Amino acid sequence: LERTFIAIKPDGVQRGLISEIISRFERKGFKLVAIKIVVPSKDFAQKHYHDLKTRPFFDGLCDFLSSGPVVAMVWEGEGVIKYGRKLIGATDPQKSEPGTIRGDLAVVVGRNIIHGSDGPETAKEEVNLWFKPEELVNYTSNAEKWIYGVN
Ligand code: GTP
Ligand code: MG
């Protein structure tokens, strides 16, 4: 099944939004297969956001991601990469729809509380950057047959 990397950024953690964010993914029917809380180094943040290194906000973005605890997670489910981005909402919270995580819970682009992988390649790359293989848990949840309607 498809997997994506989701991180609650330092603003989301400090604002007490960990359970709110986890619960939106959990209630949807996605399965949590890895989770930890870490303070990334600036060097690590630069690796995570390497695609954006030519952007003017890159340095501030990496300073911010490494400024405090981040909740790093891997979520699994059918279509979780694309739909996870839908749950998260547009990058700029001023443009995110109400009902999305950023739309409901954030106000400015530089403090948009959550990260989600933007495609299958980056999902693989980010899961491997943040987690060792043994930190990912394979299990069947009892709810799966009700979520997917198969045995
Ligand atoms: P992530 O899930 O965090 O990767 O966000 P995204 O995929 O919706 O956006 P993108 O990867 O393009 O940008 C990464 C992060 O950089 C965003 O989440 C923002 O926090 C920040 N960012 C993007 N564009 C801007 C900008 O124009 N100004 C500032 N200050 N920050 C930006
Ligand atoms: Mg991105």
mmCIF file of C-alpha atoms and ligand atoms in Angstrom:
data_model
loop_
_atom_site.group_PDB
_atom_site.id
_atom_site.type_symbol
_atom_site.label_atom_id
_atom_site.label_comp_id
_atom_site.label_asym_id
_atom_site.label_seq_id
_atom_site.Cartn_x
_atom_site.Cartn_y
_atom_site.Cartn_z
ATOM 1 C CA LEU A 1 0.000 0.000 0.000
ATOM 2 C CA GLU A 2 1.084 3.566 -0.678
ATOM 3 C CA ARG A 3 2.983 5.501 1.998
ATOM 4 C CA THR A 4 3.656 9.205 2.544
ATOM 5 C CA PHE A 5 5.797 11.296 4.849
ATOM 6 C CA ILE A 6 3.914 13.805 7.007
ATOM 7 C CA ALA A 7 5.539 16.181 9.513
ATOM 8 C CA ILE A 8 3.981 18.488 12.076
ATOM 9 C CA LYS A 9 6.278 21.512 11.983
ATOM 10 C CA PRO A 10 7.524 23.316 15.131
ATOM 11 C CA ASP A 11 4.598 25.792 15.030
ATOM 12 C CA GLY A 12 2.043 22.963 14.983
ATOM 13 C CA VAL A 13 3.771 21.233 17.889
ATOM 14 C CA GLN A 14 4.069 24.434 19.970
ATOM 15 C CA ARG A 15 0.435 25.345 19.285
ATOM 16 C CA GLY A 16 -0.806 22.024 20.647
ATOM 17 C CA LEU A 17 -2.107 20.750 17.319
ATOM 18 C CA ILE A 18 -0.469 17.295 17.301
ATOM 19 C CA SER A 19 -3.580 15.336 18.248
ATOM 20 C CA GLU A 20 -5.840 17.461 16.007
ATOM 21 C CA ILE A 21 -3.658 16.739 12.972
ATOM 22 C CA ILE A 22 -3.154 13.046 13.721
ATOM 23 C CA SER A 23 -6.854 12.627 14.274
ATOM 24 C CA ARG A 24 -7.745 14.014 10.831
ATOM 25 C CA PHE A 25 -5.547 11.407 9.117
ATOM 26 C CA GLU A 26 -6.673 8.655 11.458
ATOM 27 C CA ARG A 27 -10.411 9.331 11.121
ATOM 28 C CA LYS A 28 -10.111 9.439 7.334
ATOM 29 C CA GLY A 29 -8.993 5.808 7.430
ATOM 30 C CA PHE A 30 -5.264 6.146 6.863
ATOM 31 C CA LYS A 31 -2.905 4.022 8.962
ATOM 32 C CA LEU A 32 -0.017 5.338 11.028
ATOM 33 C CA VAL A 33 3.048 3.144 10.439
ATOM 34 C CA ALA A 34 5.839 5.313 11.934
ATOM 35 C CA ILE A 35 6.029 8.246 14.324
ATOM 36 C CA LYS A 36 8.673 10.091 16.343
ATOM 37 C CA ILE A 37 9.398 13.537 17.753
ATOM 38 C CA VAL A 38 12.759 15.088 16.824
ATOM 39 C CA VAL A 39 14.522 18.435 16.581
ATOM 40 C CA PRO A 40 16.063 18.373 13.097
ATOM 41 C CA SER A 41 19.468 20.041 12.637
ATOM 42 C CA LYS A 42 19.686 22.876 10.118
ATOM 43 C CA ASP A 43 21.756 20.612 7.880
ATOM 44 C CA PHE A 44 18.994 17.993 8.024
ATOM 45 C CA ALA A 45 16.325 20.622 7.247
ATOM 46 C CA GLN A 46 18.354 21.688 4.191
ATOM 47 C CA LYS A 47 18.414 18.066 3.022
ATOM 48 C CA HIS A 48 14.670 17.761 3.525
ATOM 49 C CA TYR A 49 13.938 20.944 1.522
ATOM 50 C CA HIS A 50 16.808 20.543 -1.020
ATOM 51 C CA ASP A 51 14.397 21.111 -3.926
ATOM 52 C CA LEU A 52 13.827 24.677 -2.713
ATOM 53 C CA LYS A 53 17.445 25.698 -2.218
ATOM 54 C CA THR A 54 17.356 28.445 -4.851
ATOM 55 C CA ARG A 55 14.250 30.089 -3.347
ATOM 56 C CA PRO A 56 14.644 33.338 -1.386
ATOM 57 C CA PHE A 57 12.844 31.888 1.658
ATOM 58 C CA PHE A 58 15.015 28.726 1.791
ATOM 59 C CA ASP A 59 17.306 29.840 4.620
ATOM 60 C CA GLY A 60 14.456 31.104 6.820
ATOM 61 C CA LEU A 61 12.462 27.951 6.085
ATOM 62 C CA CYS A 62 15.335 25.687 7.182
ATOM 63 C CA ASP A 63 15.997 27.808 10.290
ATOM 64 C CA PHE A 64 12.327 27.471 11.144
ATOM 65 C CA LEU A 65 12.075 23.694 10.607
ATOM 66 C CA SER A 66 15.115 23.192 12.847
ATOM 67 C CA SER A 67 13.905 25.647 15.521
ATOM 68 C CA GLY A 68 12.115 23.059 17.674
ATOM 69 C CA PRO A 69 10.464 19.670 17.889
ATOM 70 C CA VAL A 70 8.871 18.218 14.764
ATOM 71 C CA VAL A 71 6.530 15.204 14.771
ATOM 72 C CA ALA A 72 7.643 12.994 11.885
ATOM 73 C CA MET A 73 5.219 10.358 10.637
ATOM 74 C CA VAL A 74 4.596 7.865 7.889
ATOM 75 C CA TRP A 75 0.974 7.275 6.920
ATOM 76 C CA GLU A 76 -0.240 4.423 4.738
ATOM 77 C CA GLY A 77 -3.358 3.971 2.634
ATOM 78 C CA GLU A 78 -4.832 3.923 -0.827
ATOM 79 C CA GLY A 79 -4.094 7.294 -2.448
ATOM 80 C CA VAL A 80 -2.570 8.672 0.760
ATOM 81 C CA ILE A 81 0.055 10.813 -1.001
ATOM 82 C CA LYS A 82 -2.393 12.833 -3.056
ATOM 83 C CA TYR A 83 -5.271 12.792 -0.582
ATOM 84 C CA GLY A 84 -2.935 13.662 2.288
ATOM 85 C CA ARG A 85 -2.080 16.849 0.383
ATOM 86 C CA LYS A 86 -5.821 17.524 0.062
ATOM 87 C CA LEU A 87 -6.340 17.123 3.800
ATOM 88 C CA ILE A 88 -3.412 19.530 4.326
ATOM 89 C CA GLY A 89 -4.648 22.195 1.892
ATOM 90 C CA ALA A 90 -2.857 24.784 -0.263
ATOM 91 C CA THR A 91 0.659 25.891 0.725
ATOM 92 C CA ASP A 92 -0.497 29.432 1.584
ATOM 93 C CA PRO A 93 -3.127 29.246 4.346
ATOM 94 C CA GLN A 94 -4.703 32.418 2.915
ATOM 95 C CA LYS A 95 -5.611 30.241 -0.090
ATOM 96 C CA SER A 96 -6.313 26.923 1.645
ATOM 97 C CA GLU A 97 -9.959 25.914 1.676
ATOM 98 C CA PRO A 98 -11.827 25.858 4.985
ATOM 99 C CA GLY A 99 -12.017 22.250 6.125
ATOM 100 C CA THR A 100 -8.368 21.631 5.325
ATOM 101 C CA ILE A 101 -5.712 21.522 8.039
ATOM 102 C CA ARG A 102 -3.989 24.729 6.900
ATOM 103 C CA GLY A 103 -7.315 26.372 6.035
ATOM 104 C CA ASP A 104 -8.706 25.722 9.489
ATOM 105 C CA LEU A 105 -5.583 26.080 11.615
ATOM 106 C CA ALA A 106 -2.972 28.391 10.028
ATOM 107 C CA VAL A 107 -2.760 31.963 8.715
ATOM 108 C CA VAL A 108 0.559 32.635 6.940
ATOM 109 C CA VAL A 109 2.686 30.662 4.459
ATOM 110 C CA GLY A 110 5.824 30.683 6.609
ATOM 111 C CA ARG A 111 3.933 29.102 9.535
ATOM 112 C CA ASN A 112 1.686 26.563 7.842
ATOM 113 C CA ILE A 113 2.072 23.876 10.576
ATOM 114 C CA ILE A 114 2.387 20.721 8.469
ATOM 115 C CA HIS A 115 4.389 19.152 5.669
ATOM 116 C CA GLY A 116 3.305 16.394 3.285
ATOM 117 C CA SER A 117 5.221 14.687 0.463
ATOM 118 C CA ASP A 118 4.162 16.016 -2.936
ATOM 119 C CA GLY A 119 4.496 12.813 -5.011
ATOM 120 C CA PRO A 120 5.565 9.150 -5.063
ATOM 121 C CA GLU A 121 9.276 9.934 -5.605
ATOM 122 C CA THR A 122 9.532 12.556 -2.850
ATOM 123 C CA ALA A 123 7.478 10.339 -0.539
ATOM 124 C CA LYS A 124 10.054 7.540 -0.873
ATOM 125 C CA GLU A 125 12.929 9.958 -0.547
ATOM 126 C CA GLU A 126 11.501 11.662 2.562
ATOM 127 C CA VAL A 127 10.481 8.428 4.317
ATOM 128 C CA ASN A 128 14.075 7.201 3.806
ATOM 129 C CA LEU A 129 15.582 10.482 4.990
ATOM 130 C CA TRP A 130 13.559 10.637 8.223
ATOM 131 C CA PHE A 131 13.224 6.947 9.135
ATOM 132 C CA LYS A 132 15.307 3.791 9.274
ATOM 133 C CA PRO A 133 13.563 0.773 7.718
ATOM 134 C CA GLU A 134 13.146 -0.878 11.152
ATOM 135 C CA GLU A 135 11.206 2.153 12.418
ATOM 136 C CA LEU A 136 8.375 1.389 9.980
ATOM 137 C CA VAL A 137 5.794 -1.014 11.372
ATOM 138 C CA ASN A 138 3.924 -3.485 9.194
ATOM 139 C CA TYR A 139 0.597 -4.459 10.699
ATOM 140 C CA THR A 140 -3.016 -5.088 9.796
ATOM 141 C CA SER A 141 -5.620 -3.001 11.531
ATOM 142 C CA ASN A 142 -8.965 -4.565 12.249
ATOM 143 C CA ALA A 143 -10.670 -1.572 10.625
ATOM 144 C CA GLU A 144 -9.153 -2.202 7.196
ATOM 145 C CA LYS A 145 -11.840 -4.615 6.044
ATOM 146 C CA TRP A 146 -14.428 -1.951 6.907
ATOM 147 C CA ILE A 147 -12.457 0.878 5.287
ATOM 148 C CA TYR A 148 -11.673 -1.003 2.073
ATOM 149 C CA GLY A 149 -14.482 -3.537 1.984
ATOM 150 C CA VAL A 150 -12.202 -6.485 1.244
ATOM 151 C CA ASN A 151 -11.057 -9.466 3.333
HETATM 152 P P1 GTP B 1 5.543 21.454 2.398
HETATM 153 O O1 GTP B 1 4.511 20.390 2.617
HETATM 154 O O2 GTP B 1 6.059 22.079 3.660
HETATM 155 O O3 GTP B 1 6.655 20.975 1.488
HETATM 156 O O4 GTP B 1 4.746 22.633 1.678
HETATM 157 P P2 GTP B 1 4.225 22.651 0.173
HETATM 158 O O5 GTP B 1 4.629 21.400 -0.536
HETATM 159 O O6 GTP B 1 2.783 22.985 0.234
HETATM 160 O O7 GTP B 1 5.019 23.888 -0.416
HETATM 161 P P3 GTP B 1 6.522 23.927 -0.975
HETATM 162 O O8 GTP B 1 7.151 22.585 -0.939
HETATM 163 O O9 GTP B 1 6.482 24.681 -2.255
HETATM 164 O O10 GTP B 1 7.220 24.882 0.098
HETATM 165 C C1 GTP B 1 7.742 24.350 1.289
HETATM 166 C C2 GTP B 1 7.471 25.308 2.412
HETATM 167 O O11 GTP B 1 8.151 26.532 2.157
HETATM 168 C C3 GTP B 1 6.000 25.728 2.557
HETATM 169 O O12 GTP B 1 5.275 24.831 3.354
HETATM 170 C C4 GTP B 1 6.114 27.074 3.215
HETATM 171 O O13 GTP B 1 6.242 26.968 4.629
HETATM 172 C C5 GTP B 1 7.407 27.622 2.653
HETATM 173 N N1 GTP B 1 7.107 28.518 1.544
HETATM 174 C C6 GTP B 1 6.658 28.198 0.308
HETATM 175 N N2 GTP B 1 6.483 29.293 -0.438
HETATM 176 C C7 GTP B 1 6.818 30.332 0.367
HETATM 177 C C8 GTP B 1 6.864 31.740 0.182
HETATM 178 O O14 GTP B 1 6.522 32.261 -0.882
HETATM 179 N N3 GTP B 1 7.276 32.492 1.250
HETATM 180 C C9 GTP B 1 7.648 31.941 2.425
HETATM 181 N N4 GTP B 1 8.036 32.712 3.441
HETATM 182 N N5 GTP B 1 7.609 30.613 2.633
HETATM 183 C C10 GTP B 1 7.214 29.836 1.625
HETATM 184 MG MG MG B 2 6.581 20.674 -0.556
#
